[in-house]
XYZ file of C-alpha atoms in Angstrom:
486
model
C -38.789 -62.551 11.377
C -37.635 -59.131 10.321
C -37.180 -58.138 13.937
C -35.066 -61.194 14.638
C -33.064 -60.570 11.512
C -32.257 -57.024 12.663
C -31.028 -58.319 16.033
C -28.762 -60.843 14.354
C -27.323 -58.211 12.050
C -26.496 -55.930 14.963
C -24.835 -58.791 16.814
C -22.687 -59.566 13.779
C -21.461 -56.012 13.950
C -20.695 -56.402 17.641
C -18.839 -59.704 17.252
C -16.455 -59.198 14.330
C -16.354 -61.686 11.502
C -12.672 -62.596 11.908
C -11.577 -64.369 15.087
C -7.862 -64.776 15.612
C -5.958 -66.763 18.181
C -4.474 -64.589 20.870
C -1.355 -66.750 21.157
C 0.177 -68.539 24.122
C 0.522 -72.195 25.048
C -2.031 -71.877 27.840
C -4.873 -71.024 25.452
C -7.239 -73.832 24.564
C -8.555 -74.563 21.078
C -12.095 -73.113 20.968
C -13.219 -75.710 18.414
C -12.455 -78.547 20.852
C -14.267 -76.975 23.798
C -17.649 -78.409 24.669
C -18.604 -75.488 26.900
C -20.781 -72.606 25.891
C -18.608 -69.703 24.665
C -18.494 -66.436 26.579
C -18.064 -63.204 24.601
C -16.810 -60.189 26.562
C -16.597 -56.631 25.345
C -13.177 -55.091 25.948
C -14.635 -52.231 27.997
C -15.997 -54.744 30.520
C -12.531 -55.847 31.671
C -11.234 -52.348 32.244
C -11.865 -49.875 35.018
C -14.152 -47.143 33.769
C -12.217 -44.256 32.263
C -9.069 -46.251 31.497
C -10.058 -47.738 28.150
C -9.313 -44.687 26.015
C -6.274 -45.621 23.912
C -4.568 -42.248 24.221
C -5.313 -38.915 25.843
C -3.825 -35.631 24.702
C -0.620 -36.093 26.662
C 0.058 -39.676 25.608
C -0.791 -38.867 22.007
C 1.746 -36.047 22.067
C 4.353 -38.357 23.571
C 3.605 -41.034 20.983
C 4.058 -38.557 18.153
C 7.312 -37.285 19.644
C 8.588 -40.843 19.993
C 7.678 -41.588 16.387
C 9.552 -38.478 15.290
C 12.581 -39.460 17.376
C 12.494 -43.009 16.009
C 12.435 -41.702 12.436
C 15.425 -39.462 13.072
C 17.281 -42.245 14.855
C 16.651 -44.636 11.975
C 17.905 -42.083 9.476
C 21.121 -41.727 11.476
C 21.556 -45.484 11.665
C 21.425 -45.491 15.468
C 19.880 -48.244 17.508
C 16.161 -47.594 17.891
C 14.632 -47.811 21.290
C 12.393 -50.746 21.967
C 8.701 -50.009 21.987
C 7.639 -53.415 23.226
C 4.300 -53.370 24.957
C 2.916 -50.308 23.198
C 0.283 -50.894 20.551
C 0.181 -49.026 17.265
C -2.780 -47.129 18.663
C -0.557 -45.567 21.313
C -2.039 -47.764 24.084
C 0.319 -49.228 26.678
C -1.511 -52.084 28.496
C 1.016 -52.046 31.346
C -0.319 -48.619 32.357
C -4.032 -49.452 32.111
C -6.298 -50.302 35.031
C -8.122 -53.624 34.695
C -11.126 -54.676 36.740
C -9.831 -57.413 39.101
C -13.334 -58.829 39.674
C -13.889 -59.198 35.930
C -10.526 -60.892 35.412
C -11.173 -63.336 38.264
C -14.570 -64.180 36.780
C -13.037 -64.873 33.388
C -10.428 -67.151 34.958
C -13.252 -69.051 36.675
C -15.080 -69.464 33.370
C -11.910 -70.770 31.738
C -11.489 -73.204 34.617
C -14.908 -74.626 33.791
C -13.685 -75.507 30.309
C -15.515 -72.724 28.485
C -13.826 -70.626 25.798
C -13.708 -66.877 26.434
C -13.504 -64.342 23.610
C -12.563 -60.694 23.814
C -14.166 -58.476 21.214
C -14.907 -54.882 20.323
C -16.633 -53.043 17.542
C -15.404 -49.620 18.624
C -11.725 -50.118 19.459
C -9.077 -50.802 16.788
C -7.403 -54.162 16.369
C -4.025 -53.178 17.927
C -5.800 -51.993 21.062
C -7.844 -55.182 21.538
C -4.835 -57.355 20.725
C -2.705 -55.531 23.308
C -5.352 -56.013 26.023
C -5.831 -59.701 25.199
C -2.138 -60.516 25.108
C -1.429 -58.525 28.266
C -4.106 -60.277 30.354
C -3.543 -63.730 28.815
C -6.947 -65.093 29.899
C -8.714 -65.161 26.531
C -9.099 -68.101 24.206
C -9.079 -65.731 21.242
C -9.699 -62.099 20.428
C -11.478 -60.198 17.701
C -11.748 -56.546 16.776
C -13.342 -54.241 14.287
C -11.490 -54.625 10.976
C -9.647 -51.556 9.719
C -11.673 -51.743 6.518
C -15.338 -52.577 6.852
C -16.442 -55.624 4.922
C -19.458 -55.296 2.634
C -22.745 -56.568 4.099
C -22.781 -59.558 1.738
C -19.657 -60.902 3.470
C -21.130 -60.507 6.967
C -24.185 -62.743 6.805
C -22.926 -65.379 9.220
C -21.598 -65.415 12.738
C -18.214 -67.059 13.314
C -18.743 -70.861 13.300
C -17.796 -71.226 16.953
C -20.635 -68.868 17.988
C -23.445 -70.181 15.786
C -24.636 -72.706 18.403
C -25.083 -69.944 20.955
C -23.008 -67.956 23.414
C -23.212 -65.820 26.522
C -22.454 -62.122 26.262
C -21.160 -59.530 28.733
C -21.175 -56.040 27.394
C -23.218 -53.034 26.433
C -26.981 -53.243 26.955
C -27.426 -51.442 23.634
C -26.187 -54.480 21.724
C -29.013 -56.622 20.298
C -28.307 -60.354 20.549
C -29.456 -63.210 18.284
C -31.946 -65.722 19.643
C -29.192 -68.265 20.374
C -27.309 -65.865 22.648
C -27.979 -64.747 26.202
C -26.842 -61.768 28.187
C -25.098 -62.155 31.534
C -25.523 -59.494 34.190
C -22.408 -57.721 35.413
C -21.680 -57.241 39.049
C -20.747 -53.777 40.300
C -17.776 -52.393 38.449
C -14.561 -51.733 40.312
C -13.613 -48.129 40.821
C -10.132 -46.793 40.112
C -7.608 -47.935 42.653
C -6.563 -45.785 45.579
C -3.194 -44.768 44.057
C -4.994 -43.276 41.073
C -7.144 -41.123 43.350
C -4.222 -40.208 45.548
C -2.183 -39.155 42.509
C -4.570 -36.243 42.004
C -3.339 -34.863 45.318
C 0.340 -35.000 44.555
C 2.607 -33.868 47.362
C 5.189 -31.143 47.056
C 7.967 -33.717 47.226
C 6.815 -35.364 44.001
C 6.693 -32.023 42.201
C 10.182 -31.149 43.405
C 11.407 -34.490 42.077
C 9.625 -33.910 38.784
C 11.306 -30.515 38.346
C 14.658 -32.006 39.477
C 15.223 -29.123 41.860
C 18.269 -30.944 43.226
C 19.858 -30.450 39.802
C 19.544 -26.662 39.990
C 22.970 -26.410 41.611
C 24.470 -27.203 38.201
C 23.140 -23.885 36.949
C 25.519 -22.081 39.304
C 27.861 -22.333 36.301
C 25.969 -19.314 34.972
C 27.682 -17.307 37.728
C 31.213 -18.302 36.674
C 31.702 -15.406 34.173
C 30.551 -12.995 36.899
C 33.426 -14.205 39.076
C 36.129 -14.630 36.439
C 35.415 -11.187 34.946
C 35.348 -9.650 38.470
C 31.916 -8.097 37.880
C 30.824 -7.716 41.480
C 28.363 -4.851 41.014
C 24.868 -5.378 42.430
C 23.180 -4.984 39.039
C 25.359 -7.631 37.396
C 24.801 -10.009 40.305
C 21.003 -9.565 40.088
C 21.054 -10.187 36.335
C 23.152 -13.321 36.797
C 20.720 -14.646 39.401
C 17.818 -14.102 36.989
C 19.804 -15.998 34.358
C 20.273 -18.865 36.815
C 16.497 -18.990 37.397
C 15.807 -18.981 33.652
C 18.249 -21.852 33.057
C 16.800 -23.778 36.014
C 13.217 -23.535 34.726
C 14.280 -24.372 31.184
C 16.233 -27.383 32.454
C 13.152 -28.525 34.405
C 11.059 -28.375 31.220
C 13.694 -30.442 29.423
C 13.876 -32.967 32.294
C 10.093 -33.428 32.251
C 10.133 -33.961 28.484
C 12.880 -36.540 28.877
C 10.903 -38.360 31.597
C 7.801 -38.424 29.389
C 9.753 -39.919 26.511
C 11.619 -42.467 28.648
C 8.757 -43.544 30.902
C 8.843 -47.235 29.806
C 12.629 -47.494 30.147
C 12.491 -45.755 33.528
C 9.947 -48.276 34.825
C 12.428 -51.054 34.082
C 15.305 -49.229 35.812
C 16.067 -50.110 39.473
C 16.148 -46.467 40.627
C 14.554 -44.401 37.849
C 11.285 -46.307 38.293
C 10.711 -44.138 41.377
C 10.532 -40.963 39.300
C 7.121 -39.258 39.592
C 5.888 -40.027 36.057
C 7.263 -43.578 35.919
C 5.810 -44.427 39.335
C 2.444 -42.857 38.525
C 2.688 -40.244 41.289
C 2.118 -37.509 38.693
C -0.093 -38.196 35.631
C 1.456 -37.545 32.223
C -1.190 -34.945 31.378
C -0.314 -32.852 34.442
C 3.386 -33.263 33.717
C 2.862 -31.845 30.217
C 1.146 -28.799 31.737
C 3.988 -28.319 34.215
C 6.518 -28.573 31.404
C 4.744 -25.880 29.385
C 4.493 -23.582 32.407
C 8.202 -23.955 33.224
C 9.278 -23.231 29.647
C 7.021 -20.169 29.287
C 8.358 -18.732 32.557
C 11.966 -19.495 31.574
C 11.795 -17.705 28.245
C 9.830 -14.781 29.693
C 12.658 -14.203 32.179
C 15.276 -14.706 29.462
C 13.746 -12.122 27.156
C 13.537 -9.647 30.034
C 17.332 -9.926 30.358
C 18.171 -9.558 26.661
C 17.306 -10.966 23.270
C 20.821 -12.395 23.003
C 20.436 -14.289 26.269
C 17.040 -15.556 25.080
C 18.779 -16.892 21.971
C 21.373 -18.722 24.088
C 18.633 -20.262 26.225
C 16.725 -21.310 23.108
C 19.869 -22.967 21.761
C 20.328 -24.748 25.099
C 16.770 -26.071 24.998
C 17.090 -27.140 21.358
C 20.300 -29.041 22.129
C 18.975 -30.721 25.261
C 15.776 -31.683 23.403
C 17.835 -33.161 20.574
C 19.778 -35.059 23.208
C 16.568 -36.491 24.681
C 15.219 -37.485 21.262
C 18.184 -39.209 19.662
C 21.691 -37.831 20.387
C 21.931 -39.704 23.688
C 21.671 -42.978 21.755
C 24.886 -42.358 19.794
C 28.033 -43.436 21.618
C 30.557 -40.628 22.332
C 28.223 -38.070 20.754
C 26.145 -38.195 23.929
C 29.030 -37.231 26.222
C 30.163 -34.449 23.881
C 26.626 -33.030 23.982
C 26.518 -33.251 27.786
C 29.829 -31.369 28.021
C 28.481 -28.774 25.607
C 25.300 -28.309 27.639
C 27.356 -27.499 30.726
C 29.491 -25.094 28.718
C 26.440 -23.344 27.272
C 25.492 -22.424 30.833
C 28.799 -20.620 31.183
C 28.289 -18.896 27.829
C 24.810 -17.843 28.918
C 26.229 -16.285 32.064
C 28.664 -14.213 30.011
C 25.972 -13.084 27.577
C 23.593 -12.157 30.416
C 26.014 -9.616 31.919
C 27.459 -8.567 28.534
C 31.079 -9.614 29.088
C 33.269 -11.283 26.437
C 33.414 -15.068 26.721
C 36.963 -16.071 27.651
C 38.364 -18.654 25.254
C 40.340 -20.114 28.155
C 37.193 -20.575 30.196
C 35.386 -22.079 27.202
C 38.153 -24.647 26.590
C 38.472 -25.487 30.293
C 34.708 -26.007 30.607
C 34.517 -28.315 27.597
C 37.301 -30.596 28.829
C 36.358 -30.743 32.509
C 32.716 -31.487 31.760
C 33.632 -33.975 29.039
C 35.567 -35.802 31.748
C 32.602 -35.808 34.138
C 30.209 -36.968 31.392
C 32.534 -39.883 30.607
C 32.740 -40.755 34.314
C 28.944 -40.895 34.375
C 28.903 -43.361 31.474
C 31.639 -45.415 33.146
C 29.536 -45.685 36.310
C 26.510 -46.830 34.298
C 28.558 -49.461 32.455
C 30.204 -50.689 35.656
C 26.754 -51.557 36.997
C 25.886 -53.762 34.007
C 26.525 -57.541 33.764
C 29.242 -58.785 31.434
C 28.270 -58.725 27.771
C 25.383 -56.323 28.310
C 24.630 -53.299 26.159
C 23.773 -50.053 27.908
C 20.085 -49.515 27.071
C 19.459 -46.733 24.536
C 23.096 -45.605 24.690
C 25.078 -47.723 22.212
C 27.819 -48.689 24.684
C 28.930 -52.169 25.674
C 30.342 -53.209 29.035
C 33.680 -53.900 27.364
C 33.935 -50.193 26.531
C 34.318 -49.093 30.154
C 38.142 -49.342 30.191
C 38.395 -47.076 27.144
C 35.856 -44.674 28.644
C 37.909 -44.507 31.849
C 41.002 -43.610 29.812
C 39.137 -40.908 27.906
C 37.702 -39.496 31.154
C 41.127 -39.233 32.748
C 42.627 -37.704 29.602
C 39.873 -35.085 29.358
C 40.162 -34.199 33.036
C 43.911 -33.668 33.004
C 43.707 -31.807 29.701
C 41.552 -29.330 31.614
C 44.403 -28.962 34.127
C 46.832 -28.299 31.273
C 44.520 -25.589 29.907
C 44.379 -24.038 33.381
C 48.188 -23.902 33.570
C 48.384 -22.284 30.123
C 45.776 -19.774 31.243
C 47.911 -18.825 34.252
C 50.820 -18.030 31.894
C 48.720 -15.955 29.501
C 48.498 -12.179 29.159
C 44.811 -12.358 30.096
C 45.644 -13.342 33.666
C 48.155 -10.513 34.093
C 45.426 -8.028 33.194
C 42.992 -9.431 35.779
C 45.215 -10.486 38.693
C 47.868 -8.612 40.665
C 49.489 -11.849 41.884
C 48.810 -14.439 39.126
C 51.557 -16.740 40.434
C 49.274 -17.672 43.343
C 46.949 -19.420 40.890
C 49.526 -22.188 40.493
C 48.504 -23.424 43.934
C 45.127 -24.308 42.464
C 46.649 -26.795 39.997
C 47.520 -29.584 42.477
C 44.126 -29.148 44.153
C 42.387 -29.586 40.797
C 44.575 -32.584 39.936
C 43.766 -34.185 43.305
C 40.023 -33.684 42.842
C 39.941 -35.180 39.334
C 41.997 -38.168 40.425
C 39.756 -38.678 43.454
C 36.597 -38.700 41.326
C 38.153 -41.257 38.962
C 39.257 -43.438 41.881
C 35.849 -43.299 43.571
C 34.143 -44.199 40.289
C 36.476 -47.193 39.912
C 35.624 -48.336 43.451
C 31.882 -47.962 42.883
C 31.516 -45.197 45.475
C 29.679 -42.846 43.091
C 26.107 -43.939 42.403
C 25.166 -42.028 39.265
C 26.042 -38.444 38.361
C 29.539 -37.272 39.448
C 28.349 -33.651 39.434
C 25.645 -34.490 41.976
C 28.241 -36.475 43.924
C 30.522 -33.433 44.011
C 27.694 -31.227 45.245
C 27.115 -33.604 48.155
C 30.775 -34.346 48.855
C 32.421 -32.364 51.655
C 35.930 -32.787 50.244
C 34.782 -31.409 46.889
C 33.386 -28.325 48.602
C 36.638 -27.823 50.512
C 38.609 -28.086 47.259
C 36.280 -25.617 45.527
C 36.467 -23.219 48.435
C 40.256 -23.421 48.466
C 40.502 -22.614 44.745
C 38.047 -19.735 45.197
C 40.088 -18.342 48.076
C 43.277 -18.613 46.008
C 41.667 -16.713 43.128
C 40.475 -13.947 45.478
C 43.945 -13.674 47.019
C 45.479 -13.387 43.555
C 43.324 -10.365 42.562
């Protein structure tokens, strides 16, 4: 008697006292079912190794998202949706479920038997997320957050008192009315999961966004405008470019980790290495740390001042990833500033004064390109839509186009004022030749705006310019004019 009593008590602990409906019209009422209930432990429906709610990497990401959400809420910005992620940090859409187990449960349901998902070890949000994601369970139950006193746990749930079948751990002792069903061989992790451990070089290059490194050529601009052509200055500038490139890669990886759910829903961003599963989040976190350590080691070898500029760049781009990109107009100002900080970093690296003309020109030209990028994103949205996590509406695209054109041609105005300044006369023997660059710059800005209007630019206008032959010809022509004017 005592032995049987101990078995029953252990089973009560394994099948929690409170059984809640999982929701969904397809679920049957367990009280009306005449079939023998089947109780399944949550670990039995998952591929071994995938049932842990959060590893170190995902826990870090969850904490960062919570921090970003708190800041966003305090600023009154629109919070990003976290649909599909349980309070435990578990995202069921990323888990691996045993297909054989799920098919068996569907067969049991087809026989008119209720199927319950339960767990004594996993928290309620985790079990609820699994049950609602699979949608094959009559009801679910989990360990309560606060343990009930033994006096309140004397009875099994009414639906299980007449007996049930159980699939789960062999260590669980069952009452006399229950029986244990043997499990067939468990499925192993799918082939993509094994292949992901042998990630190709192409995936790593995509993760680091190596194709974006061309943007960091802006670090070289002060070297050219200040006419510092000595070998030592050129070598220092190249080191600064490498430091900015590695730092930018660390920031890109952080952004991809934070936006992984949104990227999976995006038609093109879903192919990014983390979103597609080509590179696990834990390995991406390690790559991010390595890139940032290398970036700041190089920066400090150049100078403390340059290290401070790079730190400011990383702080700003991280703030952008967390919440600034969700605030309309603030996001494009930050993007323009990030481009300009590259130019400032180039000046600090070779210890030349930062030209106020160059600073103003950079802010306006890159503000224009950032606005063009937002226009392109809005143009691809259906009428009445809101740009996800950005705060823009489709109706805003006409105003954004106006602002982009105004910013771009303001940059041309600043360039013309620069040509007439005393600064140019001190640097150039024939400053009047620089006027030839104005119509070329005006043509290029107008062409980018026109191509964006026609839908000929897919995403980032800077990347478009780097791949566009006409843009390279225009850049080369302006460079040749500047050299001829020296």
